[in-house]
Amino acid sequence: MHSKRTNSRQKHTPSLLFTHIVNTWRGVLMTKEGFTLWFTGLSGAGKTTIAKLVEFLLQDKMKVRVQLLDGDLLREVLNQDLGFSREDRMKQIKCAVFMTRLLNQNGVHVLASFITPYEEMREYCCSHIPNYHEVFVNCSLEECIQRDVKGLYKKAIAGQINQFTGISDPFEIPLEPDLILDTVTELPEESAEKVLSYIVDQQLI
């Protein structure tokens, strides 16, 4: 009889593994969901340059969990089969949004650097990323052509690259961005400071 009572108590005593699992999931559920800053603008406008500076300020200086997602890198690693048609561009953005959601849900802030040329794409991002903030990196086409760090504009103008944003494919100016950076008049460091001020003002961290 005594043995049965002992076994009954043992059955209802939570195991160490069960306790560990509960505590782990409690920690996950209590993790504050991350925010996303979505940098949009022409190729060569300075999106990734600024995003990298912001990443350094947040990660190394302020010890904040943050991840930079770059459109060129995403194409190179995951989406090599995609071209630059409207449909393929949308697939690229949907892939980026999916990755962003996963990171945000696990408390990681995301700095996403994608041309995102169509308002339709930006509306998709806004509707699928709960804590979405749009940063328009504004730079004139003339300035981007003059910079042409990767030589892409030269090829596009020569007809060697089809459906290139700003040359043979449109870039639709964002209608209601949360923040506008003017990289014609601002240094990258100045733009990064503006982004950091926005993050603090909006109490995102």
mmCIF file of C-alpha atoms in Angstrom:
data_model
loop_
_atom_site.group_PDB
_atom_site.id
_atom_site.type_symbol
_atom_site.label_atom_id
_atom_site.label_comp_id
_atom_site.label_asym_id
_atom_site.label_seq_id
_atom_site.Cartn_x
_atom_site.Cartn_y
_atom_site.Cartn_z
ATOM 1 C CA MET A 1 0.000 0.000 0.000
ATOM 2 C CA HIS A 2 2.787 2.389 0.932
ATOM 3 C CA SER A 3 4.540 1.520 -2.334
ATOM 4 C CA LYS A 4 1.481 2.529 -4.370
ATOM 5 C CA ARG A 5 1.259 5.933 -2.677
ATOM 6 C CA THR A 6 4.953 6.517 -3.366
ATOM 7 C CA ASN A 7 4.586 5.600 -7.038
ATOM 8 C CA SER A 8 1.564 7.889 -7.325
ATOM 9 C CA ARG A 9 3.532 10.827 -5.969
ATOM 10 C CA GLN A 10 6.394 10.094 -8.347
ATOM 11 C CA LYS A 11 4.067 10.068 -11.319
ATOM 12 C CA HIS A 12 2.832 13.569 -10.499
ATOM 13 C CA THR A 13 6.242 15.024 -9.715
ATOM 14 C CA PRO A 14 7.515 17.043 -12.727
ATOM 15 C CA SER A 15 10.748 15.677 -14.111
ATOM 16 C CA LEU A 16 13.810 17.884 -14.455
ATOM 17 C CA LEU A 17 13.462 17.649 -18.259
ATOM 18 C CA PHE A 18 9.825 18.794 -18.139
ATOM 19 C CA THR A 19 10.726 21.693 -15.851
ATOM 20 C CA HIS A 20 13.565 22.685 -18.189
ATOM 21 C CA ILE A 21 11.228 22.646 -21.221
ATOM 22 C CA VAL A 22 8.600 24.750 -19.452
ATOM 23 C CA ASN A 23 11.178 27.290 -18.304
ATOM 24 C CA THR A 24 12.705 27.443 -21.777
ATOM 25 C CA TRP A 25 9.375 28.121 -23.491
ATOM 26 C CA ARG A 26 8.426 30.633 -20.818
ATOM 27 C CA GLY A 27 11.599 32.512 -21.710
ATOM 28 C CA VAL A 28 10.783 32.349 -25.430
ATOM 29 C CA LEU A 29 7.239 33.608 -24.888
ATOM 30 C CA MET A 30 8.486 36.468 -22.735
ATOM 31 C CA THR A 31 11.053 37.538 -25.334
ATOM 32 C CA LYS A 32 10.127 40.918 -26.746
ATOM 33 C CA GLU A 33 9.522 40.673 -30.474
ATOM 34 C CA GLY A 34 12.134 42.454 -32.557
ATOM 35 C CA PHE A 35 11.591 45.412 -34.849
ATOM 36 C CA THR A 36 12.456 45.708 -38.536
ATOM 37 C CA LEU A 37 13.930 48.704 -40.279
ATOM 38 C CA TRP A 38 13.391 48.210 -44.012
ATOM 39 C CA PHE A 39 15.828 50.289 -46.083
ATOM 40 C CA THR A 40 14.476 50.939 -49.569
ATOM 41 C CA GLY A 41 16.047 52.939 -52.380
ATOM 42 C CA LEU A 42 17.898 52.777 -55.676
ATOM 43 C CA SER A 43 20.963 50.614 -56.186
ATOM 44 C CA GLY A 44 23.927 52.624 -54.971
ATOM 45 C CA ALA A 45 21.855 54.931 -52.780
ATOM 46 C CA GLY A 46 23.709 53.783 -49.665
ATOM 47 C CA LYS A 47 21.204 51.386 -48.081
ATOM 48 C CA THR A 48 23.617 48.651 -47.037
ATOM 49 C CA THR A 49 26.398 51.082 -46.106
ATOM 50 C CA ILE A 50 24.100 52.858 -43.662
ATOM 51 C CA ALA A 51 22.562 49.612 -42.404
ATOM 52 C CA LYS A 52 26.035 48.260 -41.588
ATOM 53 C CA LEU A 53 26.860 51.392 -39.607
ATOM 54 C CA VAL A 54 23.591 51.095 -37.681
ATOM 55 C CA GLU A 55 24.260 47.402 -37.083
ATOM 56 C CA PHE A 56 27.668 48.268 -35.589
ATOM 57 C CA LEU A 57 26.181 50.931 -33.314
ATOM 58 C CA LEU A 58 23.445 48.607 -32.078
ATOM 59 C CA GLN A 59 25.430 45.393 -31.838
ATOM 60 C CA ASP A 60 28.891 46.416 -30.727
ATOM 61 C CA LYS A 61 28.172 49.636 -28.863
ATOM 62 C CA MET A 62 24.730 48.985 -27.354
ATOM 63 C CA LYS A 63 24.847 45.147 -27.203
ATOM 64 C CA VAL A 64 21.518 44.762 -28.996
ATOM 65 C CA ARG A 65 20.639 41.575 -30.898
ATOM 66 C CA VAL A 66 20.417 42.653 -34.529
ATOM 67 C CA GLN A 67 20.799 41.019 -37.952
ATOM 68 C CA LEU A 68 21.482 42.666 -41.293
ATOM 69 C CA LEU A 69 19.708 41.138 -44.306
ATOM 70 C CA ASP A 70 21.110 42.265 -47.653
ATOM 71 C CA GLY A 71 19.290 41.775 -50.954
ATOM 72 C CA ASP A 72 22.426 41.054 -52.992
ATOM 73 C CA LEU A 73 23.623 38.447 -50.497
ATOM 74 C CA LEU A 74 20.211 36.791 -50.346
ATOM 75 C CA ARG A 75 20.196 36.434 -54.132
ATOM 76 C CA GLU A 76 23.729 35.068 -54.138
ATOM 77 C CA VAL A 77 23.099 32.437 -51.458
ATOM 78 C CA LEU A 78 19.424 31.434 -51.711
ATOM 79 C CA ASN A 79 17.795 32.922 -54.801
ATOM 80 C CA GLN A 80 20.324 32.403 -57.586
ATOM 81 C CA ASP A 81 17.556 31.171 -59.886
ATOM 82 C CA LEU A 82 15.577 34.418 -59.658
ATOM 83 C CA GLY A 83 15.790 37.119 -62.291
ATOM 84 C CA PHE A 84 14.588 40.719 -62.136
ATOM 85 C CA SER A 85 11.061 40.410 -63.465
ATOM 86 C CA ARG A 86 8.319 41.823 -61.258
ATOM 87 C CA GLU A 87 7.306 38.283 -60.296
ATOM 88 C CA ASP A 88 10.847 37.213 -59.389
ATOM 89 C CA ARG A 89 11.450 40.404 -57.435
ATOM 90 C CA MET A 90 8.303 39.698 -55.430
ATOM 91 C CA LYS A 91 9.513 36.154 -54.668
ATOM 92 C CA GLN A 92 12.770 37.629 -53.393
ATOM 93 C CA ILE A 93 10.897 40.008 -51.094
ATOM 94 C CA LYS A 94 8.580 37.290 -49.793
ATOM 95 C CA CYS A 95 11.607 35.169 -48.920
ATOM 96 C CA ALA A 96 13.172 38.120 -47.091
ATOM 97 C CA VAL A 97 9.933 38.842 -45.213
ATOM 98 C CA PHE A 98 9.698 35.204 -44.085
ATOM 99 C CA MET A 99 13.250 35.287 -42.717
ATOM 100 C CA THR A 100 12.588 38.637 -41.077
ATOM 101 C CA ARG A 101 9.486 37.327 -39.301
ATOM 102 C CA LEU A 102 11.409 34.358 -37.894
ATOM 103 C CA LEU A 103 14.150 36.602 -36.558
ATOM 104 C CA ASN A 104 11.717 39.142 -35.092
ATOM 105 C CA GLN A 105 9.679 36.427 -33.378
ATOM 106 C CA ASN A 106 12.837 35.294 -31.603
ATOM 107 C CA GLY A 107 13.685 38.756 -30.355
ATOM 108 C CA VAL A 108 16.203 39.665 -33.052
ATOM 109 C CA HIS A 109 15.954 43.118 -34.626
ATOM 110 C CA VAL A 110 16.385 43.209 -38.409
ATOM 111 C CA LEU A 111 17.962 45.784 -40.703
ATOM 112 C CA ALA A 112 16.747 44.822 -44.176
ATOM 113 C CA SER A 113 18.480 46.373 -47.175
ATOM 114 C CA PHE A 114 16.469 45.770 -50.348
ATOM 115 C CA ILE A 115 15.736 48.008 -53.343
ATOM 116 C CA THR A 116 12.030 47.093 -53.014
ATOM 117 C CA PRO A 117 11.099 49.248 -56.032
ATOM 118 C CA TYR A 118 7.313 48.832 -56.064
ATOM 119 C CA GLU A 119 4.782 50.186 -53.577
ATOM 120 C CA GLU A 120 3.010 46.830 -53.802
ATOM 121 C CA MET A 121 6.112 45.178 -52.299
ATOM 122 C CA ARG A 122 6.415 47.673 -49.481
ATOM 123 C CA GLU A 123 2.724 47.244 -48.642
ATOM 124 C CA TYR A 124 3.320 43.486 -48.488
ATOM 125 C CA CYS A 125 6.222 43.997 -46.086
ATOM 126 C CA CYS A 126 4.173 46.329 -43.909
ATOM 127 C CA SER A 127 1.212 43.951 -43.720
ATOM 128 C CA HIS A 128 3.327 40.864 -42.921
ATOM 129 C CA ILE A 129 5.897 42.300 -40.496
ATOM 130 C CA PRO A 130 4.189 43.477 -37.271
ATOM 131 C CA ASN A 131 6.882 45.926 -36.132
ATOM 132 C CA TYR A 132 7.808 47.304 -39.569
ATOM 133 C CA HIS A 133 9.467 50.679 -40.079
ATOM 134 C CA GLU A 134 10.220 51.946 -43.580
ATOM 135 C CA VAL A 135 13.388 53.929 -44.234
ATOM 136 C CA PHE A 136 13.594 55.599 -47.631
ATOM 137 C CA VAL A 137 17.233 56.091 -48.605
ATOM 138 C CA ASN A 138 16.726 58.939 -51.039
ATOM 139 C CA CYS A 139 19.384 59.515 -53.673
ATOM 140 C CA SER A 140 18.927 60.934 -57.159
ATOM 141 C CA LEU A 141 19.358 58.632 -60.114
ATOM 142 C CA GLU A 142 22.071 60.951 -61.465
ATOM 143 C CA GLU A 143 24.072 60.606 -58.257
ATOM 144 C CA CYS A 144 23.683 56.813 -58.222
ATOM 145 C CA ILE A 145 24.865 56.623 -61.838
ATOM 146 C CA GLN A 146 27.851 58.781 -60.981
ATOM 147 C CA ARG A 147 28.792 56.576 -58.028
ATOM 148 C CA ASP A 148 28.165 53.265 -59.830
ATOM 149 C CA VAL A 149 30.425 51.340 -57.433
ATOM 150 C CA LYS A 150 29.571 47.957 -58.968
ATOM 151 C CA GLY A 151 29.496 49.149 -62.586
ATOM 152 C CA LEU A 152 25.877 48.019 -62.912
ATOM 153 C CA TYR A 153 24.454 51.301 -64.198
ATOM 154 C CA LYS A 154 27.023 51.402 -66.991
ATOM 155 C CA LYS A 155 25.984 47.902 -68.079
ATOM 156 C CA ALA A 156 22.275 48.724 -67.767
ATOM 157 C CA ILE A 157 22.606 51.888 -69.861
ATOM 158 C CA ALA A 158 24.502 49.879 -72.465
ATOM 159 C CA GLY A 159 21.637 47.385 -72.582
ATOM 160 C CA GLN A 160 23.640 44.572 -71.004
ATOM 161 C CA ILE A 161 21.295 44.277 -68.015
ATOM 162 C CA ASN A 162 17.556 44.113 -68.550
ATOM 163 C CA GLN A 163 14.888 45.325 -66.112
ATOM 164 C CA PHE A 164 17.384 47.327 -64.080
ATOM 165 C CA THR A 165 15.730 49.626 -61.540
ATOM 166 C CA GLY A 166 15.954 53.276 -62.496
ATOM 167 C CA ILE A 167 17.034 52.584 -66.087
ATOM 168 C CA SER A 168 14.725 50.056 -67.720
ATOM 169 C CA ASP A 169 12.434 49.404 -64.755
ATOM 170 C CA PRO A 170 10.750 51.966 -62.490
ATOM 171 C CA PHE A 171 11.406 52.817 -58.865
ATOM 172 C CA GLU A 172 8.168 53.988 -57.271
ATOM 173 C CA ILE A 173 8.855 56.646 -54.646
ATOM 174 C CA PRO A 174 7.613 55.471 -51.202
ATOM 175 C CA LEU A 175 4.333 57.151 -50.301
ATOM 176 C CA GLU A 176 4.594 57.193 -46.506
ATOM 177 C CA PRO A 177 8.056 56.199 -45.253
ATOM 178 C CA ASP A 178 8.695 56.437 -41.522
ATOM 179 C CA LEU A 179 12.089 58.021 -42.082
ATOM 180 C CA ILE A 180 13.787 59.673 -45.063
ATOM 181 C CA LEU A 181 17.548 59.837 -45.460
ATOM 182 C CA ASP A 182 19.093 62.138 -48.070
ATOM 183 C CA THR A 183 22.374 60.532 -49.028
ATOM 184 C CA VAL A 184 23.209 63.246 -51.554
ATOM 185 C CA THR A 185 23.661 65.803 -48.778
ATOM 186 C CA GLU A 186 24.342 63.526 -45.783
ATOM 187 C CA LEU A 187 27.434 61.491 -44.974
ATOM 188 C CA PRO A 188 26.726 57.807 -44.205
ATOM 189 C CA GLU A 189 27.630 58.430 -40.549
ATOM 190 C CA GLU A 190 25.100 61.284 -40.364
ATOM 191 C CA SER A 191 22.383 59.106 -41.863
ATOM 192 C CA ALA A 192 23.206 56.301 -39.410
ATOM 193 C CA GLU A 193 22.890 58.735 -36.495
ATOM 194 C CA LYS A 194 19.470 59.815 -37.784
ATOM 195 C CA VAL A 195 18.390 56.171 -37.852
ATOM 196 C CA LEU A 196 19.652 55.620 -34.321
ATOM 197 C CA SER A 197 17.797 58.729 -33.121
ATOM 198 C CA TYR A 198 14.626 57.391 -34.749
ATOM 199 C CA ILE A 199 15.039 54.049 -32.961
ATOM 200 C CA VAL A 200 15.438 55.790 -29.611
ATOM 201 C CA ASP A 201 12.600 58.280 -30.232
ATOM 202 C CA GLN A 202 10.221 55.453 -31.165
ATOM 203 C CA GLN A 203 11.328 53.484 -28.080
ATOM 204 C CA LEU A 204 12.129 50.445 -30.197
ATOM 205 C CA ILE A 205 14.878 49.429 -27.772
#
